[in-house]
Amino acid sequence: MLYECGKFSTSSGQSGTPSQATEALIMHPGASTLAVGMIVLGCSGSPKPPEAPVMDAKVATAQQVKNPTLPAARQGTKPNQQVSMTVSWMQMERNQAPVLVAALEPLPEWHIYWSHPGEAGLPTRFRLTRQSERLPHTTQMPLPKRMSSPGDIVSYGYEGKTHFFIDSDASRSGEDFTLRADWLACKEVCIKGQATINVSAPPAQGISFSRDASK
């Protein structure tokens, strides 16, 4: 069963073609692994992404990977306008604990990246917190589309609405918590973005919760 999610973006301030940009950047090792906006990576040919564990509906377990990214040119586009995000609780099977589903949807012709972006891009990541405390979780992602950029740069990501499944025992009980998503949205330029949504625990009976990041 595959689902998808979507909408928001970010910015960096360098111009140039994707191939020039990837040669010009290097990664800052002190950057937070979850704050995508603080990570800038250099582009070097990387091996094809490792095989990720596959679940029933071709859902791969997300992993944090360090990969190159393309900078944004002077495009006049504001961050967080290229991707929208909505969240909902979903029960996959009877008697199974509900999981949080984050739907990211890039604008037409824009795309975001898989957990293994390839030779360019940044992984899409999620963070759950409650009163400044991180909530342990796992994220499952659909298998991505293979994409090529000028300079024979190969990357892996998503176009259109994509659902990401976030499983966390701690999120299913107790007080409300916050879900944050970080991504890199690319078209002719690349813009880093993020969205934050306050989420309530799933209802005791019936799964009906849904919320838009813009609200």
mmCIF file of C-alpha atoms in Angstrom:
data_model
loop_
_atom_site.group_PDB
_atom_site.id
_atom_site.type_symbol
_atom_site.label_atom_id
_atom_site.label_comp_id
_atom_site.label_asym_id
_atom_site.label_seq_id
_atom_site.Cartn_x
_atom_site.Cartn_y
_atom_site.Cartn_z
ATOM 1 C CA MET A 1 0.000 0.000 0.000
ATOM 2 C CA LEU A 2 1.683 3.244 -1.076
ATOM 3 C CA TYR A 3 0.747 6.720 -0.017
ATOM 4 C CA GLU A 4 2.290 10.128 -0.508
ATOM 5 C CA CYS A 5 2.502 13.582 0.989
ATOM 6 C CA GLY A 6 3.284 17.115 0.132
ATOM 7 C CA LYS A 7 4.171 21.011 -0.044
ATOM 8 C CA PHE A 8 6.883 23.543 1.174
ATOM 9 C CA SER A 9 10.525 24.619 0.322
ATOM 10 C CA THR A 10 13.836 26.384 1.153
ATOM 11 C CA SER A 11 16.643 28.515 -0.175
ATOM 12 C CA SER A 12 20.401 28.706 -0.664
ATOM 13 C CA GLY A 13 22.057 31.601 -2.338
ATOM 14 C CA GLN A 14 24.424 30.465 -5.112
ATOM 15 C CA SER A 15 23.925 30.515 -8.867
ATOM 16 C CA GLY A 16 25.133 28.198 -11.565
ATOM 17 C CA THR A 17 24.235 25.006 -13.350
ATOM 18 C CA PRO A 18 23.586 21.862 -11.321
ATOM 19 C CA SER A 19 26.886 20.332 -12.387
ATOM 20 C CA GLN A 20 28.821 23.509 -11.501
ATOM 21 C CA ALA A 21 27.083 23.783 -8.183
ATOM 22 C CA THR A 22 27.775 20.243 -7.141
ATOM 23 C CA GLU A 23 31.489 20.664 -7.900
ATOM 24 C CA ALA A 24 31.647 23.871 -5.867
ATOM 25 C CA LEU A 25 30.114 22.760 -2.589
ATOM 26 C CA ILE A 26 31.462 20.707 0.297
ATOM 27 C CA MET A 27 29.625 19.351 3.298
ATOM 28 C CA HIS A 28 29.780 21.098 6.659
ATOM 29 C CA PRO A 29 30.332 18.213 9.135
ATOM 30 C CA GLY A 30 28.948 20.151 12.106
ATOM 31 C CA ALA A 31 25.520 20.403 10.557
ATOM 32 C CA SER A 32 22.567 18.774 12.293
ATOM 33 C CA THR A 33 21.441 15.569 10.637
ATOM 34 C CA LEU A 34 17.820 16.655 10.946
ATOM 35 C CA ALA A 35 18.170 20.320 10.037
ATOM 36 C CA VAL A 36 18.525 19.920 6.291
ATOM 37 C CA GLY A 37 18.891 23.655 5.936
ATOM 38 C CA MET A 38 22.329 23.437 7.642
ATOM 39 C CA ILE A 39 23.740 20.725 5.402
ATOM 40 C CA VAL A 40 25.569 21.619 2.202
ATOM 41 C CA LEU A 41 27.341 18.865 0.372
ATOM 42 C CA GLY A 42 29.812 18.633 -2.441
ATOM 43 C CA CYS A 43 29.046 16.615 -5.543
ATOM 44 C CA SER A 44 31.122 13.629 -6.440
ATOM 45 C CA GLY A 45 30.123 10.549 -8.282
ATOM 46 C CA SER A 46 28.601 8.127 -5.833
ATOM 47 C CA PRO A 47 27.800 4.463 -6.264
ATOM 48 C CA LYS A 48 24.264 3.483 -6.948
ATOM 49 C CA PRO A 49 22.153 3.726 -3.787
ATOM 50 C CA PRO A 50 22.204 0.668 -1.546
ATOM 51 C CA GLU A 51 19.242 -1.628 -1.630
ATOM 52 C CA ALA A 52 16.763 -0.697 1.059
ATOM 53 C CA PRO A 53 14.586 -3.227 2.860
ATOM 54 C CA VAL A 54 11.300 -3.614 0.997
ATOM 55 C CA MET A 55 7.919 -4.034 2.662
ATOM 56 C CA ASP A 56 4.564 -5.228 1.295
ATOM 57 C CA ALA A 57 3.830 -2.253 -0.985
ATOM 58 C CA LYS A 58 7.433 -1.593 -2.017
ATOM 59 C CA VAL A 59 8.026 0.615 0.995
ATOM 60 C CA ALA A 60 11.686 1.081 1.912
ATOM 61 C CA THR A 61 12.982 1.901 5.383
ATOM 62 C CA ALA A 62 14.458 5.409 5.452
ATOM 63 C CA GLN A 63 18.077 5.907 6.451
ATOM 64 C CA GLN A 64 20.127 9.054 6.923
ATOM 65 C CA VAL A 65 22.714 9.443 4.185
ATOM 66 C CA LYS A 66 25.192 12.197 3.327
ATOM 67 C CA ASN A 67 24.855 13.165 -0.336
ATOM 68 C CA PRO A 68 25.566 16.220 -2.501
ATOM 69 C CA THR A 69 23.052 18.983 -3.055
ATOM 70 C CA LEU A 70 22.391 21.636 -5.670
ATOM 71 C CA PRO A 71 22.299 25.294 -4.563
ATOM 72 C CA ALA A 72 19.463 27.675 -5.351
ATOM 73 C CA ALA A 73 20.152 30.341 -7.942
ATOM 74 C CA ARG A 74 18.749 33.847 -7.796
ATOM 75 C CA GLN A 75 15.306 32.574 -8.679
ATOM 76 C CA GLY A 76 13.146 35.061 -6.773
ATOM 77 C CA THR A 77 11.147 32.188 -5.276
ATOM 78 C CA LYS A 78 10.510 32.180 -1.552
ATOM 79 C CA PRO A 79 11.194 29.095 0.588
ATOM 80 C CA ASN A 80 8.348 26.808 1.621
ATOM 81 C CA GLN A 81 6.238 27.566 -1.449
ATOM 82 C CA GLN A 82 7.205 24.553 -3.547
ATOM 83 C CA VAL A 83 5.940 21.716 -1.305
ATOM 84 C CA SER A 84 2.799 21.286 0.810
ATOM 85 C CA MET A 85 2.406 18.877 3.719
ATOM 86 C CA THR A 86 -0.638 17.261 5.311
ATOM 87 C CA VAL A 87 -0.724 14.579 8.004
ATOM 88 C CA SER A 88 -3.230 11.930 9.049
ATOM 89 C CA TRP A 89 -3.425 8.753 11.100
ATOM 90 C CA MET A 90 -3.894 5.498 9.218
ATOM 91 C CA GLN A 91 -4.616 1.981 10.389
ATOM 92 C CA MET A 92 -3.134 -0.424 7.854
ATOM 93 C CA GLU A 93 -4.920 -3.526 9.169
ATOM 94 C CA ARG A 94 -7.470 -4.435 11.822
ATOM 95 C CA ASN A 95 -6.018 -4.661 15.331
ATOM 96 C CA GLN A 96 -2.849 -2.933 14.141
ATOM 97 C CA ALA A 97 -1.589 0.242 15.789
ATOM 98 C CA PRO A 98 -2.199 3.339 13.640
ATOM 99 C CA VAL A 99 0.747 5.059 11.974
ATOM 100 C CA LEU A 100 1.195 8.721 11.149
ATOM 101 C CA VAL A 101 1.129 9.462 7.421
ATOM 102 C CA ALA A 102 2.824 12.619 6.176
ATOM 103 C CA ALA A 103 1.857 13.580 2.622
ATOM 104 C CA LEU A 104 4.332 15.823 0.793
ATOM 105 C CA GLU A 105 3.247 17.281 -2.538
ATOM 106 C CA PRO A 106 5.658 19.323 -4.668
ATOM 107 C CA LEU A 107 4.332 21.759 -7.236
ATOM 108 C CA PRO A 108 4.198 20.469 -10.836
ATOM 109 C CA GLU A 109 7.688 19.885 -12.308
ATOM 110 C CA TRP A 110 9.287 20.103 -8.849
ATOM 111 C CA HIS A 111 10.617 17.076 -6.965
ATOM 112 C CA ILE A 112 11.988 16.095 -3.551
ATOM 113 C CA TYR A 113 14.425 13.342 -2.647
ATOM 114 C CA TRP A 114 14.473 9.800 -1.289
ATOM 115 C CA SER A 115 16.463 8.768 1.789
ATOM 116 C CA HIS A 116 19.305 7.884 -0.634
ATOM 117 C CA PRO A 117 19.312 10.930 -2.970
ATOM 118 C CA GLY A 118 22.099 9.690 -5.207
ATOM 119 C CA GLU A 119 24.699 12.020 -6.745
ATOM 120 C CA ALA A 120 22.746 15.180 -5.956
ATOM 121 C CA GLY A 121 20.114 16.243 -3.452
ATOM 122 C CA LEU A 122 19.332 15.926 0.245
ATOM 123 C CA PRO A 123 17.243 13.224 1.923
ATOM 124 C CA THR A 124 13.732 14.069 3.055
ATOM 125 C CA ARG A 125 13.653 13.735 6.865
ATOM 126 C CA PHE A 126 11.109 13.832 9.657
ATOM 127 C CA ARG A 127 11.421 14.710 13.339
ATOM 128 C CA LEU A 128 8.889 14.185 16.139
ATOM 129 C CA THR A 129 9.163 16.184 19.368
ATOM 130 C CA ARG A 130 7.071 16.660 22.487
ATOM 131 C CA GLN A 131 8.025 19.487 24.832
ATOM 132 C CA SER A 132 11.553 19.585 23.351
ATOM 133 C CA GLU A 133 11.966 15.816 23.749
ATOM 134 C CA ARG A 134 12.674 13.785 20.621
ATOM 135 C CA LEU A 135 10.281 10.886 20.029
ATOM 136 C CA PRO A 136 11.855 7.699 18.634
ATOM 137 C CA HIS A 137 10.339 6.692 15.311
ATOM 138 C CA THR A 138 10.920 4.898 12.039
ATOM 139 C CA THR A 139 10.043 6.280 8.602
ATOM 140 C CA GLN A 140 9.045 4.152 5.636
ATOM 141 C CA MET A 141 9.231 5.628 2.145
ATOM 142 C CA PRO A 142 7.935 4.454 -1.235
ATOM 143 C CA LEU A 143 10.607 3.403 -3.700
ATOM 144 C CA PRO A 144 11.694 6.491 -5.667
ATOM 145 C CA LYS A 145 11.897 7.548 -9.283
ATOM 146 C CA ARG A 146 15.310 7.658 -10.994
ATOM 147 C CA MET A 147 16.005 11.184 -12.255
ATOM 148 C CA SER A 148 18.809 12.588 -14.431
ATOM 149 C CA SER A 149 20.185 16.147 -14.368
ATOM 150 C CA PRO A 150 22.569 17.968 -16.749
ATOM 151 C CA GLY A 151 26.054 16.560 -16.467
ATOM 152 C CA ASP A 152 24.783 12.979 -16.211
ATOM 153 C CA ILE A 153 23.958 13.443 -12.520
ATOM 154 C CA VAL A 154 21.648 10.676 -11.297
ATOM 155 C CA SER A 155 19.410 11.138 -8.274
ATOM 156 C CA TYR A 156 16.386 9.431 -6.704
ATOM 157 C CA GLY A 157 13.246 11.162 -5.521
ATOM 158 C CA TYR A 158 9.554 11.888 -5.854
ATOM 159 C CA GLU A 159 7.301 13.972 -8.060
ATOM 160 C CA GLY A 160 3.695 14.618 -7.152
ATOM 161 C CA LYS A 161 1.999 13.681 -3.905
ATOM 162 C CA THR A 162 3.924 11.080 -1.909
ATOM 163 C CA HIS A 163 3.047 9.423 1.412
ATOM 164 C CA PHE A 164 5.626 8.734 4.108
ATOM 165 C CA PHE A 165 4.709 6.365 6.963
ATOM 166 C CA ILE A 166 6.004 7.368 10.396
ATOM 167 C CA ASP A 167 5.711 4.783 13.177
ATOM 168 C CA SER A 168 6.272 5.860 16.792
ATOM 169 C CA ASP A 169 4.913 4.179 19.914
ATOM 170 C CA ALA A 170 5.470 7.364 21.913
ATOM 171 C CA SER A 171 3.345 9.422 19.520
ATOM 172 C CA ARG A 172 0.253 7.272 19.972
ATOM 173 C CA SER A 173 -0.372 8.232 23.580
ATOM 174 C CA GLY A 174 0.009 11.262 25.786
ATOM 175 C CA GLU A 175 -0.065 14.908 24.836
ATOM 176 C CA ASP A 176 0.091 16.492 21.407
ATOM 177 C CA PHE A 177 3.443 16.469 19.647
ATOM 178 C CA THR A 178 5.110 18.262 16.758
ATOM 179 C CA LEU A 179 6.036 16.756 13.407
ATOM 180 C CA ARG A 180 8.676 18.550 11.366
ATOM 181 C CA ALA A 181 9.650 17.661 7.804
ATOM 182 C CA ASP A 182 12.783 18.904 6.019
ATOM 183 C CA TRP A 183 13.370 18.526 2.285
ATOM 184 C CA LEU A 184 15.148 19.884 -0.762
ATOM 185 C CA ALA A 185 12.799 20.833 -3.612
ATOM 186 C CA CYS A 186 14.298 21.074 -7.097
ATOM 187 C CA LYS A 187 13.230 22.158 -10.558
ATOM 188 C CA GLU A 188 15.743 24.300 -12.473
ATOM 189 C CA VAL A 189 17.049 25.431 -9.095
ATOM 190 C CA CYS A 190 16.951 23.781 -5.664
ATOM 191 C CA ILE A 191 15.400 25.292 -2.540
ATOM 192 C CA LYS A 192 15.549 23.844 0.960
ATOM 193 C CA GLY A 193 12.259 23.845 2.866
ATOM 194 C CA GLN A 194 10.547 22.631 5.995
ATOM 195 C CA ALA A 195 7.074 22.384 7.521
ATOM 196 C CA THR A 196 5.904 21.884 11.105
ATOM 197 C CA ILE A 197 2.521 20.560 12.241
ATOM 198 C CA ASN A 198 1.101 20.047 15.725
ATOM 199 C CA VAL A 199 -0.388 16.557 15.914
ATOM 200 C CA SER A 200 -2.782 14.953 18.400
ATOM 201 C CA ALA A 201 -2.642 11.316 19.455
ATOM 202 C CA PRO A 202 -4.913 9.085 17.346
ATOM 203 C CA PRO A 203 -8.518 8.659 18.524
ATOM 204 C CA ALA A 204 -9.279 5.629 20.651
ATOM 205 C CA GLN A 205 -11.832 4.430 18.096
ATOM 206 C CA GLY A 206 -11.873 5.186 14.388
ATOM 207 C CA ILE A 207 -9.073 6.906 12.520
ATOM 208 C CA SER A 208 -10.260 10.276 11.282
ATOM 209 C CA PHE A 209 -7.548 12.781 12.204
ATOM 210 C CA SER A 210 -6.152 14.905 9.378
ATOM 211 C CA ARG A 211 -4.317 18.235 9.371
ATOM 212 C CA ASP A 212 -2.731 20.595 6.846
ATOM 213 C CA ALA A 213 0.652 22.197 7.555
ATOM 214 C CA SER A 214 -0.655 25.533 6.293
ATOM 215 C CA LYS A 215 -3.214 25.728 9.118
#
